[in-house]
Short mmCIF file of C-alpha atoms in Angstrom, two decimals:
data_model
loop_
_atom_site.label_atom_id
_atom_site.label_comp_id
_atom_site.label_asym_id
_atom_site.label_seq_id
_atom_site.Cartn_x
_atom_site.Cartn_y
_atom_site.Cartn_z
CA MET A 1 11.30 8.71 8.96
CA ASN A 2 9.10 9.19 12.02
CA LEU A 3 5.68 7.92 11.02
CA LYS A 4 4.08 8.98 14.29
CA GLU A 5 5.20 12.59 13.77
CA LYS A 6 4.04 12.49 10.18
CA PHE A 7 0.61 11.18 11.17
CA THR A 8 0.29 13.66 14.05
CA ASP A 9 1.21 16.64 11.84
CA LEU A 10 -1.28 15.45 9.24
CA CYS A 11 -4.08 15.22 11.79
CA LEU A 12 -3.23 18.56 13.40
CA THR A 13 -4.14 20.31 10.14
CA ILE A 14 -7.71 19.11 10.80
CA SER A 15 -8.14 18.64 14.55
CA LYS A 16 -6.47 19.83 17.74
CA ASP A 17 -7.74 16.84 19.76
CA GLN A 18 -4.38 15.40 20.79
CA ASP A 19 -5.93 12.46 22.68
CA LEU A 20 -7.92 11.40 19.63
CA ILE A 21 -4.88 11.77 17.37
CA ASN A 22 -2.78 9.69 19.76
CA SER A 23 -5.37 6.93 19.93
CA LEU A 24 -5.68 6.85 16.12
CA TRP A 25 -1.90 6.57 15.80
CA GLN A 26 -1.71 3.81 18.42
CA GLU A 27 -4.28 1.82 16.45
CA ILE A 28 -2.27 2.20 13.22
CA GLU A 29 0.96 1.22 14.96
CA LYS A 30 -0.68 -1.81 16.58
CA LYS A 31 -2.37 -3.02 13.38
CA TYR A 32 0.73 -2.72 11.20
CA SER A 33 2.81 -4.50 13.86
CA GLU A 34 0.49 -7.52 14.14
CA LYS A 35 1.96 -11.00 14.29
CA GLY A 36 2.09 -12.46 10.79
CA ARG A 37 2.87 -9.20 9.02
CA TYR A 38 6.24 -9.57 7.34
CA TYR A 39 5.78 -7.15 4.44
CA HIS A 40 2.58 -5.18 5.04
CA ASP A 41 4.04 -3.46 8.09
CA LEU A 42 5.20 0.01 9.21
CA PHE A 43 8.33 -0.32 7.05
CA HIS A 44 6.05 -0.65 3.99
CA LEU A 45 4.39 2.65 4.96
CA GLU A 46 7.79 4.32 5.38
CA ASN A 47 8.82 3.15 1.92
CA MET A 48 5.60 4.41 0.38
CA PHE A 49 6.14 7.88 1.86
CA LEU A 50 9.72 7.91 0.56
CA GLU A 51 8.45 6.95 -2.90
CA LEU A 52 5.75 9.65 -2.73
CA GLU A 53 8.48 12.27 -2.59
CA THR A 54 9.03 11.46 -6.30
CA ALA A 55 5.47 12.67 -6.90
CA GLN A 56 5.41 15.55 -4.44
CA GLY A 57 5.03 18.32 -7.01
CA HIS A 58 2.34 16.39 -8.88
CA LEU A 59 -0.12 15.56 -6.09
CA GLN A 60 -3.34 17.56 -6.17
CA ASP A 61 -4.32 16.64 -2.61
CA PRO A 62 -1.29 15.39 -0.63
CA VAL A 63 -3.28 15.26 2.62
CA SER A 64 -5.79 12.74 1.24
CA VAL A 65 -3.06 10.62 -0.35
CA SER A 66 -1.14 10.58 2.95
CA PHE A 67 -4.19 9.38 4.87
CA SER A 68 -4.72 6.73 2.17
CA VAL A 69 -1.18 5.46 2.72
CA PHE A 70 -1.69 5.20 6.48
CA TYR A 71 -4.98 3.32 6.18
CA HIS A 72 -4.69 1.31 2.95
CA ASP A 73 -3.50 -1.91 4.66
CA ILE A 74 -4.74 -1.29 8.20
CA ILE A 75 -6.83 -4.46 7.91
CA TYR A 76 -4.71 -7.28 6.53
CA ASP A 77 -5.61 -10.93 6.71
CA ALA A 78 -3.97 -13.26 4.16
CA THR A 79 -7.07 -15.49 4.16
CA SER A 80 -9.51 -12.63 3.40
CA LYS A 81 -10.56 -11.28 0.02
CA SER A 82 -12.04 -8.08 1.48
CA ASN A 83 -9.05 -6.42 3.17
CA GLU A 84 -9.31 -3.30 1.03
CA GLU A 85 -13.03 -2.86 1.70
CA LYS A 86 -12.47 -3.32 5.44
CA SER A 87 -9.50 -0.94 5.41
CA ALA A 88 -11.52 1.69 3.52
CA TRP A 89 -14.39 1.35 5.97
CA CYS A 90 -11.99 1.67 8.91
CA ALA A 91 -10.51 4.86 7.38
CA VAL A 92 -14.00 6.35 6.90
CA GLU A 93 -14.94 5.68 10.52
CA ARG A 94 -11.70 7.05 11.98
CA LEU A 95 -11.53 10.12 9.77
CA GLN A 96 -15.12 11.03 10.57
CA LYS A 97 -14.04 11.22 14.22
CA LEU A 98 -11.38 13.73 13.15
CA ASP A 99 -14.12 15.77 11.43
CA LEU A 100 -12.39 15.53 8.08
CA ASN A 101 -14.74 16.81 5.39
CA SER A 102 -16.89 14.20 3.66
CA GLU A 103 -15.48 14.92 0.19
CA MET A 104 -11.95 14.07 1.33
CA ILE A 105 -13.15 11.00 3.22
CA SER A 106 -14.89 9.75 0.10
CA LYS A 107 -11.73 10.36 -1.96
CA ILE A 108 -9.56 8.46 0.56
CA SER A 109 -12.02 5.55 0.63
CA SER A 110 -11.94 5.35 -3.20
CA GLN A 111 -8.15 5.46 -3.25
CA ILE A 112 -7.88 2.61 -0.74
CA LEU A 113 -10.41 0.52 -2.71
CA ALA A 114 -8.33 1.13 -5.86
CA THR A 115 -5.42 -0.80 -4.28
CA LYS A 116 -7.49 -3.97 -4.73
CA SER A 117 -7.36 -4.17 -8.53
CA HIS A 118 -4.60 -1.65 -9.35
CA GLN A 119 -6.37 -0.42 -12.48
CA LEU A 120 -5.47 2.87 -14.16
CA SER A 121 -7.57 5.63 -12.58
CA ASP A 122 -8.95 8.92 -13.94
CA GLU A 123 -7.60 10.48 -10.73
CA SER A 124 -3.86 11.14 -10.97
CA ASP A 125 -3.46 11.10 -7.15
CA THR A 126 -4.87 7.56 -7.10
CA ASN A 127 -2.35 6.51 -9.76
CA TYR A 128 0.52 7.88 -7.67
CA LEU A 129 -0.77 5.98 -4.63
CA LEU A 130 -0.97 2.75 -6.65
CA ASP A 131 2.53 3.26 -8.04
CA THR A 132 4.07 3.85 -4.62
CA ASP A 133 2.27 0.74 -3.34
CA LEU A 134 3.82 -1.37 -6.12
CA SER A 135 7.23 0.33 -6.25
CA ILE A 136 8.85 -2.70 -4.55
CA LEU A 137 8.31 -4.62 -7.81
CA GLY A 138 10.87 -2.43 -9.55
CA LYS A 139 13.67 -2.57 -6.98
CA ASP A 140 16.98 -4.42 -7.39
CA LEU A 141 16.47 -8.17 -7.74
CA ALA A 142 17.89 -8.91 -4.24
CA VAL A 143 15.41 -6.49 -2.63
CA TYR A 144 12.59 -7.90 -4.75
CA LEU A 145 13.40 -11.48 -3.75
CA ASP A 146 13.45 -10.46 -0.09
CA TYR A 147 9.94 -9.03 -0.62
CA THR A 148 8.76 -12.30 -2.22
CA ARG A 149 10.02 -14.26 0.81
CA LYS A 150 8.12 -11.93 3.15
CA ILE A 151 4.93 -12.31 1.13
CA ARG A 152 5.35 -16.09 1.23
CA LYS A 153 5.62 -15.93 5.04
CA GLU A 154 2.42 -13.88 5.21
CA TYR A 155 0.70 -16.66 3.26
CA ALA A 156 2.34 -19.43 5.30
CA ILE A 157 -1.11 -20.90 6.06
CA TYR A 158 -1.26 -22.07 2.42
CA PRO A 159 0.88 -24.99 1.15
CA ASP A 160 2.92 -24.52 -2.04
CA LEU A 161 0.29 -26.54 -3.88
CA LEU A 162 -2.16 -23.66 -3.38
CA TYR A 163 0.19 -20.72 -3.01
CA LYS A 164 2.25 -21.14 -6.17
CA PRO A 165 -0.63 -21.22 -8.69
CA GLY A 166 -2.21 -18.18 -7.01
CA ARG A 167 1.05 -16.28 -7.02
CA ARG A 168 1.71 -17.17 -10.67
CA LYS A 169 -1.74 -15.84 -11.58
CA VAL A 170 -1.03 -12.50 -9.84
CA LEU A 171 2.37 -12.16 -11.51
CA ARG A 172 1.06 -13.01 -14.98
CA HIS A 173 -1.70 -10.44 -14.50
CA PHE A 174 0.97 -7.76 -13.94
CA LEU A 175 2.91 -8.82 -17.04
CA GLU A 176 -0.27 -8.69 -19.17
CA LEU A 177 -0.87 -5.03 -18.27
CA GLU A 178 0.18 -2.49 -20.87
CA SER A 179 2.26 -1.02 -18.08
CA ILE A 180 2.47 -2.10 -14.43
CA PHE A 181 2.94 1.50 -13.31
CA LYS A 182 0.45 4.24 -14.07
CA THR A 183 2.46 7.46 -13.97
CA ARG A 184 5.27 8.60 -16.24
CA GLU A 185 7.68 9.06 -13.30
CA PHE A 186 7.24 5.53 -11.98
CA ILE A 187 7.20 3.94 -15.43
CA ASN A 188 10.58 5.56 -16.11
CA LEU A 189 11.93 4.53 -12.70
CA TYR A 190 10.69 0.98 -12.30
CA GLU A 191 8.78 -0.55 -15.22
CA GLN A 192 11.67 -2.32 -16.94
CA GLN A 193 13.17 -3.74 -13.72
CA ALA A 194 9.73 -4.80 -12.44
CA ARG A 195 9.11 -6.89 -15.56
CA GLN A 196 12.52 -8.54 -15.23
CA ASN A 197 11.92 -9.27 -11.52
CA ILE A 198 8.47 -10.76 -12.10
CA THR A 199 9.77 -12.91 -14.94
CA ALA A 200 12.59 -14.13 -12.67
CA GLU A 201 10.13 -15.00 -9.90
CA LEU A 202 7.88 -16.89 -12.32
CA GLN A 203 10.87 -19.03 -13.32
CA LEU A 204 11.57 -19.77 -9.63
CA LEU A 205 7.96 -20.81 -9.06
#
């Protein structure tokens, strides 16, 4: 998948300012390729877009969801608790430059903020975004364990003494949810495997 082409085509539906579109893409590429990103990188975005194809016929506003994917982790600092807020604010600023209408910008900002708590939303598009973001949890165990190693590297600043209790808390939170995934399609695809994977990781911790 060519993310640059995808982003460019998305922007061209709104603006013909090729220089602006190029500079916005370069920022995205640079941010997602920062040193210290082992999971929250361009490959994560590619995977999310592949997963979104499952939901293609169900999305009410695919343009907004696509922008949300591109910007949802643009700011990522393992030591910060406000990445989502900063990412949402970044999206608002950049999309205003593109002259995207304010209603869509507001929707995108809300969708990005929703990736903080991953709670069931009244907006079905938001639920599809959340499910694609978490789809890695329901992959084969080998793929899942590779993801856990990458996350651990992103949090390398923290010793096991701090990392493990925090990670256990996150994992238990997922298991306590009525369902980890929010949409019928993703529940059917990944719910059972995700619970098995998380349980396996908890035992390893």
